[in-house]
Structures are given as structure tokens and as C-alpha cells.
């Protein structure tokens, strides 16, 4: 009984368009995504009695509620740690539904990350956050340079190649090329183009970096009973977890024994598989948080799709492409669809389980969705009805 | 089954001293309170696998975890809206325990609100928060002036007197005079002194305002089964809720039909009583968030201790004092013990149910604890084992 398994489902998804300049406020983006998700589910936004946001979102829940005309909001925790929050917001919603704390919960993320504050220019904001003062003087001025430290260590220890990073980027780009909503829909990418792109933070080149995007995403969570009367086939939440690790620091957990071990996932994964009652081999499609290509390779190891150090060989020969061993980021992911802090990957997971993706995995029954790496994070296992 | 009732309990409480100048960082205060609470419960801090913080706390959960040596933190949502968060943090902990998401969860609040940033000087920070820009030009520069608007309306509509506010301040001061930990322990207060104190924001005078305090509080939540093996008699969480209302704005929900109706409580209370399975008449002792005296009077109405407009008459003749109709804020509350954003009131609620308060209510079985008014808020009903 003390488990979340199958006690709630995702019944609505909503997105704005993804662009480099939305031309409107983050509040407006959030409201559009939430209303679209409600409409998709077949509920009136006024039926929402829970909202879970990213702590870093600029839209306060009271302002969202006022703008939607909600008068009886009963549940509104928030989840911190940037891109680590996505699946965590759905976990909180699932918990509320399971314990009768809310009937319909919206989880959302809205950001003008390209036309507004760009995370690649984080160094300005970082000195405010305690621990970054110890890494900035050594040139770690932005997320990419922080991840590069772990990537180069993975190459050194395990022989991982930069072409492996290329395999990841190319696989997701191929998916984006079939997804009209993806920012990179019309731009193809080859291994050679990846290898020859400009270096940004060794060993990471341009196409190892995710998009910078404006946009918003929302999902609606409710109970299986209520789902019966709604428009969509429900997608069940089999498991939901948050995770950390030893010597946890936002982006710079370099005091760990092994910096190629993304402990926030490694320590969380057993709980996740246990709650779901399935294992990596049962996953038909993965939505893996891909702010940078090496983090996909390391996550495959942490979640048990391959052994430690074997992430590089795993991704070769199109393993992550549709038709491969583990079709991953079928909408293009953060690398090629859009960077809505991974909320767009939850939405793509739902589409796969509804059978409505532009890059549909045949008979997709189980999906893993992960959130941000190198920070306190979260993950979901979803299944079709 | 879809209820939180009695699925978790508070098994540890920890506080620092309360002062006007702690002389140390908010991080240190937080760690002291959490370690004291773990010690009180009889667990090693390393056993914590959940931490819930106020979003406004300056201490990030990853930094707390690192400083405590935690390696497997699994649950760490946060709760927003200043003093509205307190009981909400315990709700999230209770939900995690009920659903097997964590074994031992610490909820804490640490602040140097007097020696650091003083909320009474909020006007500097407010323009950053959208809606305050509409009230600051009219002179609502700090929380007291915002509450004064509601207080004067309550006086106009219902004949509530400023001596009723005095009754609240004096009752809690009497309790503080018996509590050596209270900041106002050695300072007595009479109705006359209250009436003659300097006016700050009509109709509120000096003693209608809570303390400004440095300090920290923490509580530990676990399951009834685990509680059996711990040091203290557990205090059960019978009900826990968050609440909002129509036209919700932080501190300035003046667009409501009736600004004397604290809807965030009025709409939440029925859920709370229903989950607990008891009513106002069953409450032996209340811990009511008392940033300002009139808010206590309005809350008594919202929670159903009396009818709308009758809060003034209710508090007369020592009703809130030990031995009165509803012994309230028996440690002195925010007005006379300390202003740790109400977390100290949760701790006093636990002490009452353990039978260890300095101002003990005989045979105390049921306690109501409320969080901040005029903002999205939360509340708890606790019972003795």
C-alpha cells in the first residue's frame, strides 16, 4: 500500500510552440500550456485544485491561479534544482492524487530561456549561489564547462569517444527531423558535422549542447477513476522518485569518489525499478534528459541499460534511434526539439504511450523519463493503459 | 484509503535559542535545529532521507544534505509563500512517509529575520513581486499595513474593538511569561499598555505586531511503525492541508467579496476537519499563526470556533489563556515567543501533546496548528498517541 504505483495517471498534455523568441511573457506561455493541457484532458481549467511548479519558474502559483480563475487550489508544493525538477513535479501531483489531496493537478514549466535569461550566461548569477564561487575562478563559467569535466573523465577511464557523443546528437536530430514541432525540424546533422563543429568547452562541441528555447509545457494528473470519464486514454504513473547522491552540489559534485557516476540517478534507480516492478529491459522507449550528450551516455549506465563505462559502445550503430535497441528522445529531446527543462520529454513520453508520436515506437508499453543530471533530480516510469 | 490520517507522526523537535542576534549563519542555525530534532527523536541525522524546506529559506537542501553527510536523500520538495509554508512542509513529509517515499523527513525553517533582512522593511523587495506594485504607491509598504486594511474593515462591519486585539496580545504574553525560551519571557503586558503603545499602522499598535527573531526550528516525521522504536511518544498527524481562496494575492487579496474572510482558511477548514474526523469543539489547544493580533480573531471565525464577526467577543475574558475556552499559543506564539515563521508553533503543538509544555493544557489530546494568513497557507491537526 505504501507505494505510488498506478494510483494516478497523466490525462492531459499541453505545449506552446518552441522558438527562439516567443514574443510574449512567461506568464502567458504558462497559461497557454495549462489551458491546452486541460482542453486535451477534457476538463475545465477551473476544475484544477492542484498546481506544482518548478521553484525556478518566474510564475507564482497564486498568480497562475488568479489568472485561471481558480478559487479552491488545495495543493501547491514546488520542486527545486532547475532541470532536475520536471519528473518531480509529476511525482508530487501523483502523491496528491493518491492521498486525496487534489483531484486534478497541473504541472508546468514556462520559460523564455533564449529571448530572456540564457543559462549559458550563468556566470553572472552564480556567485550568489555559495559553492559556485569555488569553481568559477577555474573557468567553469557555465553548465557546459561543468559537464565537460565529467565527460573528459569518462573518456579517460573508459575510452569513450567524442564520436559516441556524436551518435547521441545525430540519433535525436533524426527524430527531430520527423517532428514538425522541433526547433531543429528542418536541419539535418551528420557525425562529420558534429565532429567538425566549433569547440565550446573541450571535449564538448556545438552539437553536444541542447537548444536554448522559449516555450511552455504542462501535464494534468488525476486518478484512474476520474480518468475513465475524460477524453484521452490515460497514461499510468508506475513509479516516481527524486534522487541525490554523496557530496551533492548543483552541477559541480566533484568531491565524489567517481565523477563519472551520476549518483543522483544511480542511487535512485533501484527505488524506481522496485516501485514499478519492471527493469531496464522492459523499457520500450526512453526520454533521457539531454542538456549535453555525455550525460545521456552516463545515464544509460546509471539506470542499468548497460554496465559502468559501457555507455559509449552502447549508443553506437543507431541504438538510440527508432528501430534501435533503445529508442530514445523520439521528439528530438532537449538537444533537438526544445529545452523546456525536460517537461517536453514527459509530454513525448505520454504521446508514445498514447501511440500519437511523430516518431512512434510500435507497441510502446513502458517509458522511462528522466530529469536533469548533476543536480538533485527525479524520474518517472510511465505505462500505457 | 486516500487520506493522510494517522499514517505518519512527528517524533522529533529541535530549536535553537530565539534572539535578536544569533551571531551565526542561517545555515548553522538550520543544522543545529535539525540535529537537535534528530537527537530528540533518537535517530542519527544520517538516517534522514527526506528534507522539506520553505522555498524562501536561504539554505538549499543540497547544502544541508552535504553538511549533514547525507548520501541518499530521496525526497525534497519545497513549500512557498513565506509563513504560509510551515504546516505545508509537514504535510509533504507526511505524504512521503505515507507513500513509502522516505523513512525520516526533516522539515525546518532557519532565519536571521532580526539581525539580517527584516520583513518590516519589505518595501525594498516588493516591487520585484508583480502585484505589490499596485499597493505600494498607496502606502502599503510592509505586512502590518496590509493587514491593517482587513482589521479596520472587521472593526467597521462587526464592531470588533482594538481592546479585542489587546486581549489576544495579553493572553499570549502571559504564556510567554511562563516560557523561559520566549523572547518576551521577562516582559509583562497589560491591556492598558497595549492600548497606549505607539501606533504603527492604524488600527495596529506596537503590541499587535509579532516579534522579529533570529533562530531555527525543525521537526522529524516518520511512520507509526518506526516511531515505536524511537525515544519519544509519537504525535500523530491526523490531517494536513494547504489552502488558498478567490483572488489570491500574497498579503493583498483585496479584490475578494469580503476582505474580512480569510478564504485561504475558510475554504481549507472543511477538508481539514473531514480528514481528521473531528471538529473545532474537539480541539484542546490551538497554535494559531499570529503575525498580527487581528489575524487570530479572523482565524477563529474561519476555522469555525465562532461565527463570522464574533471573533472579537470570542477572545474576551481570557478565552485564549490557559484555563480559558480555547488555550491558544501556549508558548507565546509569534507575538511573544519568537517569529520563526510559525515553525515554533508546530513544535509547541507537539510539546502539548507530549505533555511537556511550560504552559501545559491538562489532558491535551487534539491540537490545531495554522500557518500564515493572507497568503496561500496550510494547517495541521495533531493528536497524542
PDB file of N, CA, C and O in Angstrom, chain A residues 228-287:
ATOM      1  N   UNK A 228     -11.358   7.703 -16.348  1.00  0.00           N
ATOM      2  CA  UNK A 228     -12.319   6.938 -17.174  1.00  0.00           C
ATOM      3  C   UNK A 228     -13.283   7.838 -17.935  1.00  0.00           C
ATOM      4  O   UNK A 228     -13.787   7.465 -18.988  1.00  0.00           O
ATOM      5  N   UNK A 229     -13.581   8.997 -17.343  1.00  0.00           N
ATOM      6  CA  UNK A 229     -14.601   9.859 -17.938  1.00  0.00           C
ATOM      7  C   UNK A 229     -13.999  10.992 -18.774  1.00  0.00           C
ATOM      8  O   UNK A 229     -14.708  11.896 -19.172  1.00  0.00           O
ATOM      9  N   UNK A 230     -12.695  10.930 -19.010  1.00  0.00           N
ATOM     10  CA  UNK A 230     -12.034  12.029 -19.732  1.00  0.00           C
ATOM     11  C   UNK A 230     -11.776  11.656 -21.184  1.00  0.00           C
ATOM     12  O   UNK A 230     -12.067  10.545 -21.619  1.00  0.00           O
ATOM     13  N   UNK A 231     -11.233  12.624 -21.922  1.00  0.00           N
ATOM     14  CA  UNK A 231     -11.113  12.463 -23.374  1.00  0.00           C
ATOM     15  C   UNK A 231     -10.051  11.463 -23.820  1.00  0.00           C
ATOM     16  O   UNK A 231     -10.187  10.800 -24.844  1.00  0.00           O
ATOM     17  N   UNK A 232      -8.929  11.418 -23.096  1.00  0.00           N
ATOM     18  CA  UNK A 232      -7.773  10.660 -23.574  1.00  0.00           C
ATOM     19  C   UNK A 232      -7.636   9.320 -22.865  1.00  0.00           C
ATOM     20  O   UNK A 232      -8.061   9.162 -21.720  1.00  0.00           O
ATOM     21  N   UNK A 233      -6.969   8.429 -23.524  1.00  0.00           N
ATOM     22  CA  UNK A 233      -6.556   7.174 -22.891  1.00  0.00           C
ATOM     23  C   UNK A 233      -5.517   7.543 -21.826  1.00  0.00           C
ATOM     24  O   UNK A 233      -4.531   8.207 -22.152  1.00  0.00           O
ATOM     25  N   UNK A 234      -5.716   7.158 -20.572  1.00  0.00           N
ATOM     26  CA  UNK A 234      -4.780   7.600 -19.534  1.00  0.00           C
ATOM     27  C   UNK A 234      -3.408   6.933 -19.648  1.00  0.00           C
ATOM     28  O   UNK A 234      -3.296   5.826 -20.168  1.00  0.00           O
ATOM     29  N   UNK A 235      -2.406   7.623 -19.201  1.00  0.00           N
ATOM     30  CA  UNK A 235      -1.054   7.069 -19.096  1.00  0.00           C
ATOM     31  C   UNK A 235      -0.746   6.934 -17.611  1.00  0.00           C
ATOM     32  O   UNK A 235      -0.760   7.923 -16.873  1.00  0.00           O
ATOM     33  N   UNK A 236      -0.505   5.712 -17.165  1.00  0.00           N
ATOM     34  CA  UNK A 236      -0.320   5.453 -15.732  1.00  0.00           C
ATOM     35  C   UNK A 236       1.082   5.793 -15.255  1.00  0.00           C
ATOM     36  O   UNK A 236       2.069   5.536 -15.944  1.00  0.00           O
ATOM     37  N   UNK A 237       1.122   6.343 -14.039  1.00  0.00           N
ATOM     38  CA  UNK A 237       2.400   6.613 -13.384  1.00  0.00           C
ATOM     39  C   UNK A 237       2.747   5.383 -12.538  1.00  0.00           C
ATOM     40  O   UNK A 237       2.156   5.154 -11.483  1.00  0.00           O
ATOM     41  N   UNK A 238       3.663   4.570 -13.045  1.00  0.00           N
ATOM     42  CA  UNK A 238       4.053   3.331 -12.348  1.00  0.00           C
ATOM     43  C   UNK A 238       5.007   3.610 -11.200  1.00  0.00           C
ATOM     44  O   UNK A 238       5.015   2.889 -10.199  1.00  0.00           O
ATOM     45  N   UNK A 239       5.864   4.606 -11.387  1.00  0.00           N
ATOM     46  CA  UNK A 239       6.864   4.928 -10.359  1.00  0.00           C
ATOM     47  C   UNK A 239       7.325   6.358 -10.552  1.00  0.00           C
ATOM     48  O   UNK A 239       7.363   6.864 -11.676  1.00  0.00           O
ATOM     49  N   UNK A 240       7.668   6.989  -9.434  1.00  0.00           N
ATOM     50  CA  UNK A 240       8.163   8.366  -9.477  1.00  0.00           C
ATOM     51  C   UNK A 240       9.090   8.565  -8.294  1.00  0.00           C
ATOM     52  O   UNK A 240       8.756   8.184  -7.168  1.00  0.00           O
ATOM     53  N   UNK A 241      10.245   9.125  -8.562  1.00  0.00           N
ATOM     54  CA  UNK A 241      11.244   9.275  -7.494  1.00  0.00           C
ATOM     55  C   UNK A 241      12.012  10.577  -7.655  1.00  0.00           C
ATOM     56  O   UNK A 241      12.169  11.088  -8.767  1.00  0.00           O
ATOM     57  N   UNK A 242      12.540  11.062  -6.524  1.00  0.00           N
ATOM     58  CA  UNK A 242      13.585  12.086  -6.542  1.00  0.00           C
ATOM     59  C   UNK A 242      14.883  11.419  -6.112  1.00  0.00           C
ATOM     60  O   UNK A 242      14.868  10.400  -5.432  1.00  0.00           O
ATOM     61  N   UNK A 243      16.018  12.008  -6.495  1.00  0.00           N
ATOM     62  CA  UNK A 243      17.291  11.394  -6.139  1.00  0.00           C
ATOM     63  C   UNK A 243      18.411  12.400  -5.950  1.00  0.00           C
ATOM     64  O   UNK A 243      18.428  13.461  -6.575  1.00  0.00           O
ATOM     65  N   UNK A 244      19.346  12.049  -5.080  1.00  0.00           N
ATOM     66  CA  UNK A 244      20.566  12.851  -4.897  1.00  0.00           C
ATOM     67  C   UNK A 244      21.760  11.890  -4.879  1.00  0.00           C
ATOM     68  O   UNK A 244      21.731  10.870  -5.537  1.00  0.00           O
ATOM     69  N   UNK A 245      22.789  12.200  -4.115  1.00  0.00           N
ATOM     70  CA  UNK A 245      23.951  11.329  -4.026  1.00  0.00           C
ATOM     71  C   UNK A 245      24.908  11.917  -3.003  1.00  0.00           C
ATOM     72  O   UNK A 245      24.562  12.870  -2.311  1.00  0.00           O
ATOM     73  N   UNK A 246      26.096  11.381  -2.941  1.00  0.00           N
ATOM     74  CA  UNK A 246      27.075  11.898  -1.979  1.00  0.00           C
ATOM     75  C   UNK A 246      27.636  13.229  -2.470  1.00  0.00           C
ATOM     76  O   UNK A 246      27.677  13.497  -3.671  1.00  0.00           O
ATOM     77  N   UNK A 247      28.043  14.065  -1.579  1.00  0.00           N
ATOM     78  CA  UNK A 247      28.683  15.341  -1.903  1.00  0.00           C
ATOM     79  C   UNK A 247      27.950  16.094  -3.000  1.00  0.00           C
ATOM     80  O   UNK A 247      28.553  16.597  -3.942  1.00  0.00           O
ATOM     81  N   UNK A 248      26.637  16.123  -2.837  1.00  0.00           N
ATOM     82  CA  UNK A 248      25.795  16.732  -3.862  1.00  0.00           C
ATOM     83  C   UNK A 248      25.990  18.242  -3.918  1.00  0.00           C
ATOM     84  O   UNK A 248      25.826  18.927  -2.927  1.00  0.00           O
ATOM     85  N   UNK A 249      26.344  18.731  -5.094  1.00  0.00           N
ATOM     86  CA  UNK A 249      26.384  20.168  -5.359  1.00  0.00           C
ATOM     87  C   UNK A 249      25.666  20.392  -6.679  1.00  0.00           C
ATOM     88  O   UNK A 249      25.770  19.570  -7.588  1.00  0.00           O
ATOM     89  N   UNK A 250      25.019  21.527  -6.835  1.00  0.00           N
ATOM     90  CA  UNK A 250      24.414  21.826  -8.133  1.00  0.00           C
ATOM     91  C   UNK A 250      25.504  21.913  -9.186  1.00  0.00           C
ATOM     92  O   UNK A 250      26.328  22.821  -9.158  1.00  0.00           O
ATOM     93  N   UNK A 251      25.564  20.956 -10.099  1.00  0.00           N
ATOM     94  CA  UNK A 251      26.431  20.963 -11.285  1.00  0.00           C
ATOM     95  C   UNK A 251      27.909  20.671 -11.013  1.00  0.00           C
ATOM     96  O   UNK A 251      28.666  20.435 -11.953  1.00  0.00           O
ATOM     97  N   UNK A 252      28.341  20.711  -9.772  1.00  0.00           N
ATOM     98  CA  UNK A 252      29.787  20.580  -9.523  1.00  0.00           C
ATOM     99  C   UNK A 252      30.073  19.589  -8.390  1.00  0.00           C
ATOM    100  O   UNK A 252      30.856  19.893  -7.484  1.00  0.00           O
ATOM    101  N   UNK A 253      29.491  18.397  -8.463  1.00  0.00           N
ATOM    102  CA  UNK A 253      29.708  17.404  -7.398  1.00  0.00           C
ATOM    103  C   UNK A 253      31.041  16.686  -7.617  1.00  0.00           C
ATOM    104  O   UNK A 253      31.093  15.461  -7.749  1.00  0.00           O
ATOM    105  N   UNK A 254      32.102  17.451  -7.643  1.00  0.00           N
ATOM    106  CA  UNK A 254      33.419  16.912  -7.995  1.00  0.00           C
ATOM    107  C   UNK A 254      34.139  16.263  -6.815  1.00  0.00           C
ATOM    108  O   UNK A 254      35.244  15.741  -6.973  1.00  0.00           O
ATOM    109  N   UNK A 255      33.552  16.327  -5.625  1.00  0.00           N
ATOM    110  CA  UNK A 255      34.199  15.699  -4.474  1.00  0.00           C
ATOM    111  C   UNK A 255      33.835  14.223  -4.362  1.00  0.00           C
ATOM    112  O   UNK A 255      34.308  13.533  -3.463  1.00  0.00           O
ATOM    113  N   UNK A 256      33.016  13.754  -5.294  1.00  0.00           N
ATOM    114  CA  UNK A 256      32.623  12.347  -5.248  1.00  0.00           C
ATOM    115  C   UNK A 256      33.794  11.440  -5.591  1.00  0.00           C
ATOM    116  O   UNK A 256      34.701  11.833  -6.314  1.00  0.00           O
ATOM    117  N   UNK A 257      33.694  10.200  -5.130  1.00  0.00           N
ATOM    118  CA  UNK A 257      34.732   9.210  -5.382  1.00  0.00           C
ATOM    119  C   UNK A 257      34.912   9.022  -6.887  1.00  0.00           C
ATOM    120  O   UNK A 257      36.016   8.898  -7.385  1.00  0.00           O
ATOM    121  N   UNK A 258      33.812   9.014  -7.626  1.00  0.00           N
ATOM    122  CA  UNK A 258      33.873   8.779  -9.074  1.00  0.00           C
ATOM    123  C   UNK A 258      32.961   9.788  -9.764  1.00  0.00           C
ATOM    124  O   UNK A 258      31.742   9.659  -9.706  1.00  0.00           O
ATOM    125  N   UNK A 259      33.559  10.769 -10.424  1.00  0.00           N
ATOM    126  CA  UNK A 259      32.719  11.824 -11.009  1.00  0.00           C
ATOM    127  C   UNK A 259      32.040  11.390 -12.306  1.00  0.00           C
ATOM    128  O   UNK A 259      31.251  12.136 -12.868  1.00  0.00           O
ATOM    129  N   UNK A 260      32.329  10.180 -12.770  1.00  0.00           N
ATOM    130  CA  UNK A 260      31.580   9.682 -13.933  1.00  0.00           C
ATOM    131  C   UNK A 260      30.318   8.934 -13.497  1.00  0.00           C
ATOM    132  O   UNK A 260      29.534   8.499 -14.330  1.00  0.00           O
ATOM    133  N   UNK A 261      30.157   8.781 -12.196  1.00  0.00           N
ATOM    134  CA  UNK A 261      28.967   8.123 -11.671  1.00  0.00           C
ATOM    135  C   UNK A 261      27.951   9.194 -11.281  1.00  0.00           C
ATOM    136  O   UNK A 261      28.150   9.914 -10.307  1.00  0.00           O
ATOM    137  N   UNK A 262      26.892   9.309 -12.057  1.00  0.00           N
ATOM    138  CA  UNK A 262      25.832  10.268 -11.733  1.00  0.00           C
ATOM    139  C   UNK A 262      24.998   9.667 -10.605  1.00  0.00           C
ATOM    140  O   UNK A 262      23.944   9.074 -10.829  1.00  0.00           O
ATOM    141  N   UNK A 263      25.534   9.804  -9.382  1.00  0.00           N
ATOM    142  CA  UNK A 263      24.928   9.124  -8.227  1.00  0.00           C
ATOM    143  C   UNK A 263      23.467   9.474  -8.017  1.00  0.00           C
ATOM    144  O   UNK A 263      22.697   8.663  -7.501  1.00  0.00           O
ATOM    145  N   UNK A 264      23.090  10.725  -8.385  1.00  0.00           N
ATOM    146  CA  UNK A 264      21.688  11.135  -8.186  1.00  0.00           C
ATOM    147  C   UNK A 264      20.750  10.189  -8.940  1.00  0.00           C
ATOM    148  O   UNK A 264      19.601   9.999  -8.538  1.00  0.00           O
ATOM    149  N   UNK A 265      21.234   9.585 -10.030  1.00  0.00           N
ATOM    150  CA  UNK A 265      20.440   8.559 -10.732  1.00  0.00           C
ATOM    151  C   UNK A 265      20.756   7.154 -10.200  1.00  0.00           C
ATOM    152  O   UNK A 265      19.875   6.330 -10.025  1.00  0.00           O
ATOM    153  N   UNK A 266      22.038   6.873 -10.019  1.00  0.00           N
ATOM    154  CA  UNK A 266      22.451   5.517  -9.643  1.00  0.00           C
ATOM    155  C   UNK A 266      21.797   5.064  -8.346  1.00  0.00           C
ATOM    156  O   UNK A 266      21.394   3.910  -8.209  1.00  0.00           O
ATOM    157  N   UNK A 267      21.717   5.993  -7.392  1.00  0.00           N
ATOM    158  CA  UNK A 267      21.120   5.635  -6.109  1.00  0.00           C
ATOM    159  C   UNK A 267      19.593   5.637  -6.165  1.00  0.00           C
ATOM    160  O   UNK A 267      18.932   4.967  -5.372  1.00  0.00           O
ATOM    161  N   UNK A 268      19.036   6.404  -7.085  1.00  0.00           N
ATOM    162  CA  UNK A 268      17.576   6.475  -7.218  1.00  0.00           C
ATOM    163  C   UNK A 268      17.015   5.287  -7.988  1.00  0.00           C
ATOM    164  O   UNK A 268      15.910   4.791  -7.675  1.00  0.00           O
ATOM    165  N   UNK A 269      17.753   4.822  -9.011  1.00  0.00           N
ATOM    166  CA  UNK A 269      17.217   3.831  -9.955  1.00  0.00           C
ATOM    167  C   UNK A 269      16.644   2.579  -9.280  1.00  0.00           C
ATOM    168  O   UNK A 269      15.540   2.136  -9.650  1.00  0.00           O
ATOM    169  N   UNK A 270      17.319   1.982  -8.288  1.00  0.00           N
ATOM    170  CA  UNK A 270      16.746   0.777  -7.674  1.00  0.00           C
ATOM    171  C   UNK A 270      15.363   1.020  -7.069  1.00  0.00           C
ATOM    172  O   UNK A 270      14.473   0.163  -7.167  1.00  0.00           O
ATOM    173  N   UNK A 271      15.173   2.188  -6.430  1.00  0.00           N
ATOM    174  CA  UNK A 271      13.850   2.520  -5.888  1.00  0.00           C
ATOM    175  C   UNK A 271      12.810   2.597  -7.009  1.00  0.00           C
ATOM    176  O   UNK A 271      11.683   2.153  -6.865  1.00  0.00           O
ATOM    177  N   UNK A 272      13.228   3.203  -8.107  1.00  0.00           N
ATOM    178  CA  UNK A 272      12.325   3.415  -9.242  1.00  0.00           C
ATOM    179  C   UNK A 272      11.888   2.081  -9.850  1.00  0.00           C
ATOM    180  O   UNK A 272      10.705   1.820 -10.051  1.00  0.00           O
ATOM    181  N   UNK A 273      12.868   1.214 -10.137  1.00  0.00           N
ATOM    182  CA  UNK A 273      12.547  -0.092 -10.722  1.00  0.00           C
ATOM    183  C   UNK A 273      11.715  -0.916  -9.763  1.00  0.00           C
ATOM    184  O   UNK A 273      10.789  -1.627 -10.158  1.00  0.00           O
ATOM    185  N   UNK A 274      12.026  -0.818  -8.468  1.00  0.00           N
ATOM    186  CA  UNK A 274      11.284  -1.604  -7.477  1.00  0.00           C
ATOM    187  C   UNK A 274       9.815  -1.181  -7.432  1.00  0.00           C
ATOM    188  O   UNK A 274       8.916  -2.013  -7.431  1.00  0.00           O
ATOM    189  N   UNK A 275       9.592   0.135  -7.400  1.00  0.00           N
ATOM    190  CA  UNK A 275       8.205   0.595  -7.340  1.00  0.00           C
ATOM    191  C   UNK A 275       7.428   0.182  -8.587  1.00  0.00           C
ATOM    192  O   UNK A 275       6.277  -0.248  -8.505  1.00  0.00           O
ATOM    193  N   UNK A 276       8.090   0.299  -9.739  1.00  0.00           N
ATOM    194  CA  UNK A 276       7.409  -0.031 -10.995  1.00  0.00           C
ATOM    195  C   UNK A 276       7.230  -1.538 -11.149  1.00  0.00           C
ATOM    196  O   UNK A 276       6.308  -2.006 -11.828  1.00  0.00           O
ATOM    197  N   UNK A 277       8.131  -2.313 -10.546  1.00  0.00           N
ATOM    198  CA  UNK A 277       8.062  -3.764 -10.699  1.00  0.00           C
ATOM    199  C   UNK A 277       8.537  -4.239 -12.061  1.00  0.00           C
ATOM    200  O   UNK A 277       8.216  -5.347 -12.493  1.00  0.00           O
ATOM    201  N   UNK A 278       9.292  -3.404 -12.755  1.00  0.00           N
ATOM    202  CA  UNK A 278       9.894  -3.803 -14.034  1.00  0.00           C
ATOM    203  C   UNK A 278      11.354  -3.379 -14.030  1.00  0.00           C
ATOM    204  O   UNK A 278      11.823  -2.741 -13.081  1.00  0.00           O
ATOM    205  N   UNK A 279      12.096  -3.734 -15.074  1.00  0.00           N
ATOM    206  CA  UNK A 279      13.509  -3.388 -15.157  1.00  0.00           C
ATOM    207  C   UNK A 279      13.844  -2.741 -16.488  1.00  0.00           C
ATOM    208  O   UNK A 279      12.969  -2.571 -17.358  1.00  0.00           O
ATOM    209  N   UNK A 280      15.112  -2.378 -16.662  1.00  0.00           N
ATOM    210  CA  UNK A 280      15.526  -1.674 -17.887  1.00  0.00           C
ATOM    211  C   UNK A 280      15.126  -2.417 -19.163  1.00  0.00           C
ATOM    212  O   UNK A 280      14.752  -1.789 -20.150  1.00  0.00           O
ATOM    213  N   UNK A 281      15.154  -3.732 -19.135  1.00  0.00           N
ATOM    214  CA  UNK A 281      14.846  -4.485 -20.364  1.00  0.00           C
ATOM    215  C   UNK A 281      13.385  -4.348 -20.784  1.00  0.00           C
ATOM    216  O   UNK A 281      13.018  -4.663 -21.925  1.00  0.00           O
ATOM    217  N   UNK A 282      12.544  -3.893 -19.854  1.00  0.00           N
ATOM    218  CA  UNK A 282      11.119  -3.739 -20.172  1.00  0.00           C
ATOM    219  C   UNK A 282      10.787  -2.382 -20.786  1.00  0.00           C
ATOM    220  O   UNK A 282       9.641  -2.153 -21.191  1.00  0.00           O
ATOM    221  N   UNK A 283      11.773  -1.495 -20.812  1.00  0.00           N
ATOM    222  CA  UNK A 283      11.517  -0.139 -21.322  1.00  0.00           C
ATOM    223  C   UNK A 283      11.522  -0.147 -22.851  1.00  0.00           C
ATOM    224  O   UNK A 283      12.499  -0.542 -23.477  1.00  0.00           O
ATOM    225  N   UNK A 284      10.405   0.306 -23.437  1.00  0.00           N
ATOM    226  CA  UNK A 284      10.279   0.322 -24.893  1.00  0.00           C
ATOM    227  C   UNK A 284      10.831   1.609 -25.499  1.00  0.00           C
ATOM    228  O   UNK A 284      11.197   1.647 -26.677  1.00  0.00           O
ATOM    229  N   UNK A 285      10.843   2.652 -24.703  1.00  0.00           N
ATOM    230  CA  UNK A 285      11.247   3.956 -25.217  1.00  0.00           C
ATOM    231  C   UNK A 285      11.691   4.790 -24.026  1.00  0.00           C
ATOM    232  O   UNK A 285      11.045   4.769 -22.973  1.00  0.00           O
ATOM    233  N   UNK A 286      12.801   5.506 -24.183  1.00  0.00           N
ATOM    234  CA  UNK A 286      13.310   6.326 -23.077  1.00  0.00           C
ATOM    235  C   UNK A 286      13.291   7.794 -23.464  1.00  0.00           C
ATOM    236  O   UNK A 286      13.505   8.150 -24.631  1.00  0.00           O
ATOM    237  N   UNK A 287      12.992   8.623 -22.483  1.00  0.00           N
ATOM    238  CA  UNK A 287      13.105  10.073 -22.661  1.00  0.00           C
ATOM    239  C   UNK A 287      14.148  10.514 -21.644  1.00  0.00           C
ATOM    240  O   UNK A 287      13.855  10.646 -20.457  1.00  0.00           O
TER     241      UNK A 287
END
